[in-house]
CSV table of C-alpha atoms and ligand atoms in Angstrom, one decimal:
chain,number,residue,atom,x,y,z
A,1,MET,CA,8.7,21.1,7.0
A,2,PRO,CA,10.7,18.7,5.2
A,3,TYR,CA,10.0,19.7,1.4
A,4,TRP,CA,11.8,17.9,-1.3
A,5,ASN,CA,10.4,20.0,-3.6
A,6,GLU,CA,8.7,23.0,-1.9
A,7,LYS,CA,7.1,24.2,-5.1
A,8,ALA,CA,6.1,21.0,-6.3
A,9,GLU,CA,4.6,20.0,-3.0
A,10,THR,CA,3.0,23.9,-2.0
A,11,MET,CA,2.0,24.3,-4.9
A,12,PRO,CA,-2.1,26.0,-4.3
A,13,ARG,CA,-4.8,23.8,-5.7
A,14,GLU,CA,-6.0,26.0,-8.6
A,15,GLU,CA,-2.5,26.2,-10.4
A,16,LEU,CA,-2.1,22.1,-9.7
A,17,GLU,CA,-5.6,21.3,-11.1
A,18,LYS,CA,-4.9,23.3,-13.7
A,19,LEU,CA,-1.6,21.4,-14.3
A,20,GLN,CA,-3.3,18.4,-14.4
A,21,GLY,CA,-4.9,19.4,-16.9
A,22,GLN,CA,-2.7,20.0,-19.2
A,23,LYS,CA,-0.6,17.1,-18.7
A,24,LEU,CA,-4.1,15.0,-19.2
A,25,ARG,CA,-4.5,16.9,-22.6
A,26,LYS,CA,-1.1,15.3,-23.7
A,27,LEU,CA,-1.0,12.0,-21.9
A,28,CYS,CA,-4.5,11.2,-23.9
A,29,LYS,CA,-3.1,12.2,-27.1
A,30,TYR,CA,0.0,10.2,-26.3
A,31,VAL,CA,-1.5,7.1,-25.6
A,32,TYR,CA,-4.1,7.1,-28.6
A,33,ASP,CA,-1.2,7.3,-30.6
A,34,ARG,CA,0.8,4.3,-29.3
A,35,VAL,CA,-1.2,2.1,-27.8
A,36,GLU,CA,-3.7,0.1,-29.2
A,37,PHE,CA,-5.7,-0.8,-26.3
A,38,TYR,CA,-6.9,2.3,-25.7
A,39,LYS,CA,-7.1,3.9,-29.2
A,40,LYS,CA,-9.8,1.4,-29.0
A,41,LYS,CA,-11.3,2.5,-25.9
A,42,PHE,CA,-11.4,5.8,-27.3
A,43,ASP,CA,-12.9,5.2,-30.5
A,44,GLU,CA,-15.4,2.7,-28.8
A,45,LEU,CA,-16.5,5.5,-26.4
A,46,GLY,CA,-16.4,7.9,-29.3
A,47,ILE,CA,-13.6,10.3,-27.9
A,48,LYS,CA,-10.9,12.4,-29.3
A,49,PRO,CA,-8.1,13.0,-27.3
A,50,ASP,CA,-8.6,16.6,-28.4
A,51,ASP,CA,-11.7,16.3,-26.0
A,52,ILE,CA,-9.9,16.4,-23.1
A,53,LYS,CA,-9.8,20.0,-22.1
A,54,SER,CA,-9.1,20.0,-18.5
A,55,ALA,CA,-8.7,17.7,-15.4
A,56,GLU,CA,-12.7,17.5,-14.6
A,57,ASP,CA,-13.1,15.9,-18.0
A,58,ILE,CA,-11.7,12.9,-16.7
A,59,THR,CA,-15.1,11.0,-16.2
A,60,LYS,CA,-15.3,10.9,-20.3
A,61,LEU,CA,-12.4,8.7,-20.1
A,62,PRO,CA,-12.3,4.9,-20.2
A,63,LEU,CA,-11.5,3.0,-16.7
A,64,THR,CA,-8.0,0.5,-16.4
A,65,PHE,CA,-8.8,-2.9,-15.0
A,66,LYS,CA,-5.7,-5.4,-13.6
A,67,THR,CA,-7.1,-7.6,-16.0
A,68,ASP,CA,-6.1,-5.8,-19.5
A,69,LEU,CA,-2.3,-5.9,-18.1
A,70,ARG,CA,-3.4,-9.6,-17.5
A,71,ASP,CA,-4.6,-9.8,-21.1
A,72,HIS,CA,-2.1,-7.9,-22.5
A,73,TYR,CA,0.9,-9.7,-20.4
A,74,PRO,CA,3.8,-9.0,-21.0
A,75,PHE,CA,4.6,-6.1,-22.8
A,76,GLY,CA,1.3,-4.9,-24.8
A,77,MET,CA,0.6,-2.5,-23.2
A,78,ASN,CA,3.0,-0.3,-23.2
A,79,ALA,CA,4.2,2.9,-25.2
A,80,VAL,CA,7.1,2.6,-25.9
A,81,PRO,CA,9.2,-0.5,-28.1
A,82,LEU,CA,11.7,-2.3,-25.2
A,83,GLU,CA,14.7,-0.6,-26.4
A,84,GLU,CA,13.4,2.7,-24.6
A,85,ILE,CA,12.5,0.0,-21.5
A,86,VAL,CA,15.5,0.3,-19.0
A,87,ARG,CA,13.9,-1.9,-16.0
A,88,ILE,CA,11.1,-4.0,-15.3
A,89,HIS,CA,9.3,-5.0,-12.1
A,90,ALA,CA,6.6,-7.3,-11.5
A,91,SER,CA,4.3,-8.1,-9.1
A,92,SER,CA,2.9,-11.6,-8.2
A,93,GLY,CA,-0.6,-11.9,-7.6
A,94,THR,CA,-2.4,-14.9,-6.1
A,95,THR,CA,-2.5,-16.7,-9.7
A,96,GLY,CA,-1.4,-17.3,-12.4
A,97,LYS,CA,1.3,-14.7,-14.6
A,98,PRO,CA,1.9,-11.6,-12.9
A,99,THR,CA,1.8,-8.2,-14.0
A,100,VAL,CA,4.4,-6.6,-15.7
A,101,VAL,CA,5.7,-3.0,-15.1
A,102,SER,CA,8.0,-1.6,-18.1
A,103,TYR,CA,9.8,1.9,-17.4
A,104,THR,CA,11.8,4.2,-19.4
A,105,ARG,CA,14.0,6.5,-18.4
A,106,LYS,CA,12.2,9.0,-17.9
A,107,ASP,CA,9.8,7.1,-15.3
A,108,ILE,CA,12.9,5.4,-13.5
A,109,GLU,CA,14.1,9.3,-13.0
A,110,ASP,CA,10.6,10.8,-12.0
A,111,TRP,CA,9.9,7.7,-9.0
A,112,THR,CA,12.9,8.7,-7.8
A,113,GLU,CA,11.8,12.5,-7.8
A,114,LEU,CA,9.0,10.7,-6.2
A,115,MET,CA,10.7,8.4,-3.7
A,116,ALA,CA,12.8,11.7,-2.6
A,117,ARG,CA,10.0,13.8,-1.9
A,118,THR,CA,8.1,11.0,-0.2
A,119,VAL,CA,11.6,10.0,2.2
A,120,SER,CA,11.6,13.5,3.3
A,121,ALA,CA,8.0,14.2,4.2
A,122,PRO,CA,8.3,12.1,7.5
A,123,GLY,CA,11.2,13.7,8.1
A,124,ILE,CA,14.0,12.1,6.8
A,125,THR,CA,17.4,13.5,5.8
A,126,ARG,CA,20.6,13.3,4.0
A,127,LYS,CA,22.0,12.6,7.9
A,128,ASP,CA,19.6,8.9,8.3
A,129,ILE,CA,20.9,6.5,7.9
A,130,ILE,CA,18.0,3.6,6.2
A,131,GLN,CA,18.3,0.4,6.8
A,132,ASN,CA,15.9,-1.0,3.7
A,133,ALA,CA,14.4,-3.8,4.6
A,134,TYR,CA,11.6,-4.2,1.4
A,135,GLY,CA,13.0,-6.8,-0.6
A,136,TYR,CA,14.6,-6.3,-3.6
A,137,GLY,CA,14.4,-7.7,-6.9
A,138,LEU,CA,10.6,-7.8,-9.0
A,139,PHE,CA,9.2,-6.1,-6.2
A,140,THR,CA,9.1,-2.5,-6.7
A,141,GLY,CA,9.6,-1.8,-2.5
A,142,GLY,CA,13.6,-2.0,-2.5
A,143,LEU,CA,14.6,-0.5,-5.6
A,144,GLY,CA,12.1,2.4,-5.2
A,145,PHE,CA,13.4,3.5,-1.8
A,146,HIS,CA,16.6,2.8,-2.6
A,147,TYR,CA,16.9,5.0,-5.4
A,148,GLY,CA,14.3,8.1,-3.2
A,149,ALA,CA,16.6,7.6,-0.3
A,150,GLU,CA,20.1,7.7,-2.3
A,151,ARG,CA,18.7,11.3,-3.8
A,152,VAL,CA,18.0,12.1,-1.0
A,153,GLY,CA,21.2,12.1,0.3
A,154,ALA,CA,20.7,9.6,2.6
A,155,THR,CA,22.9,6.3,3.6
A,156,VAL,CA,21.1,3.3,2.5
A,157,ILE,CA,21.9,0.0,3.8
A,158,PRO,CA,20.1,-2.2,0.7
A,159,ILE,CA,20.0,-5.5,3.3
A,160,SER,CA,16.6,-6.5,1.3
A,161,GLY,CA,14.3,-8.7,3.5
A,162,GLY,CA,15.2,-11.5,5.8
A,163,ASN,CA,17.7,-13.1,8.1
A,164,THR,CA,16.0,-11.2,10.9
A,165,GLU,CA,19.4,-12.1,13.4
A,166,ARG,CA,21.3,-9.9,10.8
A,167,GLN,CA,19.3,-7.1,10.1
A,168,LEU,CA,19.8,-7.0,14.5
A,169,MET,CA,23.1,-7.3,14.4
A,170,ILE,CA,23.4,-4.6,11.2
A,171,MET,CA,21.0,-1.6,13.1
A,172,GLN,CA,22.7,-2.1,16.1
A,173,ASP,CA,26.5,-2.0,14.9
A,174,PHE,CA,25.2,0.7,11.6
A,175,GLY,CA,23.7,3.0,14.2
A,176,SER,CA,20.2,2.7,11.3
A,177,THR,CA,17.7,5.8,12.2
A,178,VAL,CA,15.5,4.7,9.3
A,179,LEU,CA,13.8,0.8,8.5
A,180,THR,CA,11.8,0.5,6.1
A,181,CYS,CA,9.8,-2.7,5.3
A,182,THR,CA,6.4,-3.9,5.6
A,183,PRO,CA,4.2,-3.2,9.0
A,184,SER,CA,4.2,-6.8,9.4
A,185,TYR,CA,8.6,-7.4,9.4
A,186,ALA,CA,8.6,-4.4,11.5
A,187,LEU,CA,6.7,-6.5,13.9
A,188,TYR,CA,8.1,-9.1,13.7
A,189,ILE,CA,12.0,-7.3,13.7
A,190,ALA,CA,10.7,-6.0,17.2
A,191,GLU,CA,9.6,-9.3,18.7
A,192,TYR,CA,12.7,-10.8,17.7
A,193,ALA,CA,14.9,-7.9,19.3
A,194,LYS,CA,12.6,-8.4,22.4
A,195,LYS,CA,14.0,-12.5,22.3
A,196,LYS,CA,17.4,-11.6,21.8
A,197,GLY,CA,17.0,-9.3,24.8
A,198,ILE,CA,18.0,-6.4,23.0
A,199,ASP,CA,17.2,-3.0,24.5
A,200,VAL,CA,15.3,-0.5,21.5
A,201,SER,CA,16.1,2.0,23.2
A,202,SER,CA,19.6,1.7,23.1
A,203,LEU,CA,19.1,1.4,19.2
A,204,SER,CA,20.1,4.4,17.2
A,205,LEU,CA,16.3,3.4,15.0
A,206,LYS,CA,13.6,6.6,15.4
A,207,LYS,CA,11.7,6.0,12.3
A,208,ALA,CA,10.3,3.4,10.4
A,209,ILE,CA,8.1,3.6,6.8
A,210,CYS,CA,5.6,1.3,6.1
A,211,GLY,CA,3.5,0.1,3.8
A,212,ALA,CA,2.6,-2.2,1.0
A,213,GLU,CA,0.0,-3.7,3.0
A,214,PRO,CA,-3.3,-3.2,4.9
A,215,TRP,CA,-2.4,-2.4,8.7
A,216,SER,CA,-4.4,-1.1,11.2
A,217,ASP,CA,-3.9,2.4,13.9
A,218,ASN,CA,-3.8,-0.1,16.6
A,219,LEU,CA,-0.9,-2.1,14.9
A,220,ARG,CA,1.2,1.1,14.6
A,221,LYS,CA,0.6,1.6,17.9
A,222,THR,CA,2.2,-1.6,19.0
A,223,ILE,CA,4.7,-1.2,16.2
A,224,GLU,CA,5.8,2.2,17.5
A,225,GLU,CA,6.0,1.3,21.3
A,226,SER,CA,7.4,-1.7,20.6
A,227,LEU,CA,10.5,0.1,18.8
A,228,ASN,CA,10.5,2.8,20.4
A,229,ILE,CA,9.9,5.2,17.1
A,230,ASP,CA,7.1,6.7,14.6
A,231,ALA,CA,5.9,5.0,11.9
A,232,TYR,CA,4.0,6.4,9.3
A,233,ASP,CA,1.7,4.4,6.4
A,234,ILE,CA,3.3,4.7,2.5
A,235,TYR,CA,0.9,3.6,0.0
A,236,GLY,CA,1.7,2.4,-3.7
A,237,LEU,CA,1.6,0.1,-6.6
A,238,SER,CA,3.6,-1.8,-8.9
A,239,GLU,CA,1.0,-0.6,-11.6
A,240,ILE,CA,2.0,3.1,-10.4
A,241,TYR,CA,5.4,2.7,-10.3
A,242,GLY,CA,5.4,1.4,-6.7
A,243,PRO,CA,6.4,2.6,-3.6
A,244,GLY,CA,5.8,6.8,-3.8
A,245,VAL,CA,2.3,7.3,-5.2
A,246,SER,CA,1.1,8.9,-1.4
A,247,VAL,CA,3.5,9.1,2.4
A,248,GLU,CA,2.6,10.5,5.9
A,249,CYS,CA,4.1,13.6,6.7
A,250,GLU,CA,4.8,14.1,10.6
A,251,GLU,CA,1.4,14.8,10.9
A,252,LYS,CA,0.4,11.4,10.7
A,253,ASN,CA,-3.0,12.2,9.3
A,254,GLY,CA,-3.6,10.5,5.5
A,255,MET,CA,-1.4,10.1,3.1
A,256,HIS,CA,-0.3,13.3,0.7
A,257,ILE,CA,-0.4,12.2,-2.8
A,258,TRP,CA,1.3,13.4,-5.3
A,259,GLU,CA,-0.9,15.0,-7.6
A,260,ASP,CA,1.1,16.8,-10.3
A,261,PHE,CA,1.9,13.2,-10.8
A,262,PHE,CA,-1.1,11.6,-10.7
A,263,ILE,CA,-5.0,12.2,-10.9
A,264,VAL,CA,-6.6,10.0,-8.2
A,265,GLU,CA,-11.1,9.4,-7.7
A,266,THR,CA,-12.9,7.9,-5.8
A,267,LEU,CA,-15.5,5.2,-7.5
A,268,ASP,CA,-18.1,3.8,-5.9
A,269,LYS,CA,-17.2,0.0,-5.8
A,270,GLU,CA,-19.8,-1.9,-7.8
A,271,THR,CA,-20.6,1.5,-10.7
A,272,TYR,CA,-17.6,3.1,-10.6
A,273,GLU,CA,-19.4,6.2,-10.6
A,274,PRO,CA,-17.5,9.1,-8.7
A,275,VAL,CA,-18.6,9.8,-4.6
A,276,GLY,CA,-18.0,13.0,-3.2
A,277,GLU,CA,-14.7,14.2,-1.2
A,278,GLY,CA,-14.8,12.4,2.1
A,279,GLU,CA,-16.5,9.4,0.8
A,280,GLU,CA,-15.4,5.6,0.6
A,281,GLY,CA,-14.8,4.3,-2.5
A,282,VAL,CA,-12.4,2.4,-4.9
A,283,LEU,CA,-9.2,4.5,-5.8
A,284,ALA,CA,-8.0,5.2,-9.4
A,285,PHE,CA,-5.3,6.3,-10.7
A,286,THR,CA,-4.4,8.2,-13.5
A,287,THR,CA,-0.6,9.1,-14.2
A,288,LEU,CA,0.0,12.1,-15.7
A,289,GLU,CA,4.6,11.6,-16.5
A,290,LYS,CA,4.3,7.5,-17.2
A,291,THR,CA,5.8,7.1,-20.6
A,292,GLY,CA,6.7,3.2,-20.6
A,293,ILE,CA,3.6,1.6,-19.4
A,294,PRO,CA,0.8,5.1,-18.7
A,295,LEU,CA,-2.4,4.1,-17.6
A,296,ILE,CA,-5.5,5.9,-17.9
A,297,ARG,CA,-8.0,5.4,-14.7
A,298,TYR,CA,-6.7,2.4,-13.3
A,299,ILE,CA,-9.2,0.6,-10.3
A,300,THR,CA,-6.6,-0.1,-7.7
A,301,TYR,CA,-9.9,-1.9,-6.0
A,302,ASP,CA,-8.1,-0.1,-2.5
A,303,ILE,CA,-10.9,1.2,-0.6
A,304,SER,CA,-10.3,4.6,1.0
A,305,LYS,CA,-11.0,8.3,1.3
A,306,ILE,CA,-9.9,11.6,0.3
A,307,THR,CA,-9.5,14.8,1.4
A,308,LYS,CA,-8.6,18.3,-0.5
A,309,GLU,CA,-8.2,20.0,2.5
A,310,LYS,CA,-4.4,21.6,3.2
A,311,CYS,CA,-2.4,19.6,5.9
A,312,ALA,CA,-0.7,21.2,8.5
A,313,CYS,CA,2.5,20.7,7.0
A,314,GLY,CA,1.4,23.4,4.5
A,315,ARG,CA,1.4,20.5,1.4
A,316,THR,CA,-1.2,21.2,-0.6
A,317,CYS,CA,-2.1,18.0,-2.6
A,318,CYS,CA,-4.5,15.9,-1.3
A,319,ARG,CA,-4.6,12.8,1.2
A,320,MET,CA,-5.8,9.7,1.4
A,321,ALA,CA,-7.1,7.9,4.6
A,322,LYS,CA,-5.6,4.1,5.6
A,323,VAL,CA,-6.7,1.8,3.2
A,324,SER,CA,-9.7,0.7,4.5
A,325,GLY,CA,-9.6,-2.5,2.7
A,326,ARG,CA,-9.6,-4.2,-0.9
A,327,ALA,CA,-13.0,-4.3,-2.9
A,328,ASP,CA,-11.9,-7.4,-4.1
A,329,ASP,CA,-10.7,-9.1,-1.0
A,330,MET,CA,-14.1,-8.7,1.0
A,331,LEU,CA,-15.1,-12.2,2.1
A,332,ILE,CA,-18.9,-13.1,1.9
A,333,VAL,CA,-18.9,-15.3,4.9
A,334,ARG,CA,-23.0,-16.4,5.5
A,335,GLY,CA,-24.4,-13.7,3.3
A,336,ILE,CA,-22.6,-11.1,5.1
A,337,ASN,CA,-19.3,-8.9,3.9
A,338,VAL,CA,-16.7,-9.0,6.3
A,339,PHE,CA,-13.6,-7.3,5.5
A,340,PRO,CA,-10.1,-9.0,7.0
A,341,SER,CA,-9.0,-5.1,7.8
A,342,GLN,CA,-12.3,-5.5,10.3
A,343,ILE,CA,-10.8,-8.3,12.0
A,344,GLU,CA,-7.7,-6.6,12.6
A,345,SER,CA,-8.4,-3.6,13.9
A,346,ALA,CA,-10.7,-5.2,16.6
A,347,LEU,CA,-8.2,-7.4,17.4
A,348,MET,CA,-5.1,-5.4,17.7
A,349,GLU,CA,-7.6,-2.8,21.1
A,350,ILE,CA,-6.8,-6.2,22.5
A,351,PRO,CA,-4.3,-6.1,25.2
A,352,GLY,CA,-2.3,-9.2,25.4
A,353,MET,CA,-2.7,-10.4,22.1
A,354,ALA,CA,0.8,-10.7,20.0
A,355,GLY,CA,0.0,-8.9,16.9
A,356,TYR,CA,0.0,-12.1,14.8
A,357,TYR,CA,-4.1,-13.6,13.4
A,358,GLN,CA,-4.8,-15.9,10.6
A,359,ILE,CA,-8.8,-16.3,9.0
A,360,ILE,CA,-9.4,-19.1,8.2
A,361,ILE,CA,-13.0,-19.8,6.4
A,362,ASP,CA,-14.3,-22.7,5.2
A,363,ARG,CA,-17.4,-24.3,4.1
A,364,ASP,CA,-19.0,-27.5,5.6
A,365,ILE,CA,-22.7,-27.0,4.7
A,366,ILE,CA,-22.4,-23.5,5.7
A,367,ASP,CA,-19.2,-21.5,6.2
A,368,SER,CA,-17.2,-21.1,9.2
A,369,LEU,CA,-15.2,-18.7,10.3
A,370,LEU,CA,-12.1,-19.4,12.2
A,371,VAL,CA,-9.5,-16.9,13.5
A,372,GLN,CA,-6.8,-17.6,15.1
A,373,VAL,CA,-4.8,-15.4,17.6
A,374,GLU,CA,-1.4,-15.5,18.7
A,375,LEU,CA,-0.5,-14.5,22.9
A,376,THR,CA,2.2,-12.9,24.2
A,377,GLU,CA,3.9,-14.9,27.0
A,378,LYS,CA,2.1,-13.0,29.3
A,379,THR,CA,-1.2,-13.7,28.8
A,380,PHE,CA,-0.7,-17.4,27.4
A,381,SER,CA,0.7,-18.6,31.0
A,382,ASP,CA,-2.8,-17.4,32.5
A,383,LYS,CA,-4.7,-19.8,33.9
A,384,MET,CA,-6.8,-22.1,31.2
A,385,SER,CA,-10.3,-20.4,33.0
A,386,VAL,CA,-8.9,-17.3,32.3
A,387,LEU,CA,-8.1,-17.7,28.6
A,388,GLU,CA,-11.3,-18.9,27.7
A,389,LYS,CA,-13.4,-16.3,29.4
A,390,PHE,CA,-10.6,-14.0,27.2
A,391,GLN,CA,-11.4,-16.1,24.2
A,392,LYS,CA,-15.4,-15.8,24.9
A,393,GLU,CA,-14.5,-12.2,24.9
A,394,ILE,CA,-12.9,-11.6,21.3
A,395,GLU,CA,-15.9,-13.6,20.1
A,396,THR,CA,-18.3,-11.1,21.6
A,397,LYS,CA,-15.8,-8.6,20.1
A,398,LEU,CA,-15.9,-9.8,16.4
A,399,TYR,CA,-19.4,-10.6,16.6
A,400,ASN,CA,-20.2,-6.9,17.5
A,401,VAL,CA,-18.2,-5.6,14.7
A,402,LEU,CA,-18.7,-8.2,11.8
A,403,GLN,CA,-22.4,-9.4,12.6
A,404,VAL,CA,-21.6,-12.7,12.3
A,405,LYS,CA,-20.2,-15.8,13.8
A,406,ALA,CA,-16.5,-15.7,14.3
A,407,ASN,CA,-15.2,-19.0,16.7
A,408,VAL,CA,-11.8,-17.9,18.0
A,409,GLU,CA,-8.8,-20.3,18.5
A,410,LEU,CA,-6.0,-18.9,20.9
A,411,VAL,CA,-2.4,-19.8,19.8
A,412,GLY,CA,0.8,-19.9,21.3
A,413,PRO,CA,3.9,-17.6,21.3
A,414,GLY,CA,5.6,-18.1,17.8
A,415,THR,CA,2.8,-20.3,16.5
A,416,LEU,CA,1.5,-18.8,13.4
A,417,PRO,CA,3.7,-17.9,10.8
A,418,ARG,CA,6.2,-15.1,10.5
A,419,THR,CA,6.8,-13.2,7.4
A,420,GLU,CA,9.6,-10.5,5.9
A,421,GLY,CA,7.2,-9.5,3.3
A,422,LYS,CA,3.2,-9.2,3.3
A,423,ALA,CA,1.3,-10.8,5.6
A,424,LYS,CA,-0.7,-13.5,4.5
A,425,HIS,CA,-3.5,-13.5,7.0
A,426,VAL,CA,-6.5,-15.3,5.5
A,427,ILE,CA,-7.0,-18.9,4.2
A,428,ASP,CA,-10.2,-19.3,2.3
A,429,LYS,CA,-10.0,-23.1,2.1
A,430,ARG,CA,-13.9,-22.8,0.4
A,431,THR,CA,-12.6,-22.4,-3.5
A,432,LYS,CA,-11.7,-26.0,-3.2
A,433,ASN,CA,-15.3,-27.0,-2.3
A,434,ILE,CA,-17.1,-25.0,-4.8
B,501,DLL,O1,3.1,-3.4,-2.4
B,501,DLL,C1,4.5,-1.4,-3.5
B,501,DLL,C2,4.9,-0.9,-2.1
B,501,DLL,C3,6.2,-1.0,-1.7
B,501,DLL,C4,4.3,0.0,-1.4
B,501,DLL,C5,6.5,-0.1,-0.8
B,501,DLL,C6,4.6,0.8,-0.4
B,501,DLL,C7,5.7,0.4,0.4
B,501,DLL,P1,1.9,-3.8,-4.9
B,501,DLL,O2,3.1,-5.4,-4.4
B,501,DLL,O3,2.1,-3.8,-6.6
B,501,DLL,O4,3.2,-2.5,-4.7
B,501,DLL,O5,1.3,-4.1,-3.9
B,501,DLL,C8,0.2,-3.3,-4.4
B,501,DLL,O6,-0.3,-3.7,-1.9
B,501,DLL,O7,-2.7,-1.7,-4.5
B,501,DLL,C9,-2.6,-2.5,-2.0
B,501,DLL,O8,-3.7,-3.1,-2.2
B,501,DLL,C10,-1.3,-2.7,-1.0
B,501,DLL,N1,-0.8,-1.5,-0.3
B,501,DLL,C11,0.3,-1.3,-0.7
B,501,DLL,N2,0.8,0.2,0.4
B,501,DLL,C12,-0.3,-0.2,1.4
B,501,DLL,C13,-1.1,0.4,2.2
B,501,DLL,C14,3.8,-2.5,-3.5
B,501,DLL,N3,-0.2,1.2,3.0
B,501,DLL,C15,-1.1,-3.3,-3.6
B,501,DLL,N4,-1.7,0.2,2.8
B,501,DLL,C16,-2.0,-2.2,-3.4
B,501,DLL,C17,-2.1,-0.9,2.5
B,501,DLL,C18,-1.1,-1.2,0.4
B,501,DLL,N5,-1.8,-1.6,1.7
């Protein structure tokens, strides 16, 4: 198994949890002394850093929300003066100001270590040529992968996202063995290759590490088949460095969370009380090593579940299941909770769909849910009566999953928007009517 840091990755759990406790104690003192926001929170709860003795004491600590970062925009939650900050990243939200994250030199060094482990876990080595099609810039994907892949000693092509024609030319000419990009973009690259008549089996490409947005196992299958590769899921968020929080190993059985750097909790999405191991909830992360903007119990809104069972790869850190939705992305349509991920999962089981879809919600007197589904050339050329039957079948399937009626509109190949970054699957027009 290609460990990057065998000692850290296979540490017995007991030792790991002890280490987490020691680091947590140190972190509490660090933030109490340096971050006004946390000092105030600790004081309000009547806790002192010394009250924290072990990793289990984490539940005594305050929660941190994205709004806290926004309220202290851009640098108000930093634990060090700007002279010690060597890099800034930011993630653009749907509204207003971005969420800003500051990194010290130590943070960049730690993130590079995390990304080296992350790149290695799916079996990538210094022999690989990595075409890094995550965006370079304020987004963490490009530079995060770049540093980690270089540390491993792989050959990095810093191509960034976009210009798909050129992506394919470089892939052919340079013999890229690994593609790193969002699953939406991997799907588009596959589609483009097909359109251009490129025989994917003639490429050297073997693997892709895809993340930064939710994707179903069925979409994974489509990407793997259409590019003739293995695709691995990677999870992360800017607030917690960026990519490199967790990744699948070659077992493809959950994403390993690098627990010597983070304490992860699964919390009830309404009460934020801890739920049991294996139960779904919102993930919250505490950063054990960050010095620029350390975060305690940061609520991600991402819904997943955790297992601490040892993986067949030998790694001992816990694994998170694929993100099944976001607590704040849940759509309420006619009073029923609808997760976009449920729609994707159902659609991707249907042969004949191209992999692209869009969910449009509107309100006239009552809410309406429209799902536009893009078809492949082959399916689209079927007779009208066949298409009508197909449309009804999808509507029934969606109703069974969602328990709310969705109208389905079948659209022709190439109709729905493509993306080189994160896809926008949901258009909620109701906000303007309220
Ligand atoms: O997307 C960091 C990243 C870059 C991860 C490249 C993986 C690869 P943000 O832009 O801050 O950071 O967005 C973070 O994206 O809270 C999740 O909702 C979502 N997300 C990230 N990875 C996954 C994944 C980067 N594998 C937000 N599955 C997170 C589902 C994901 N959702």
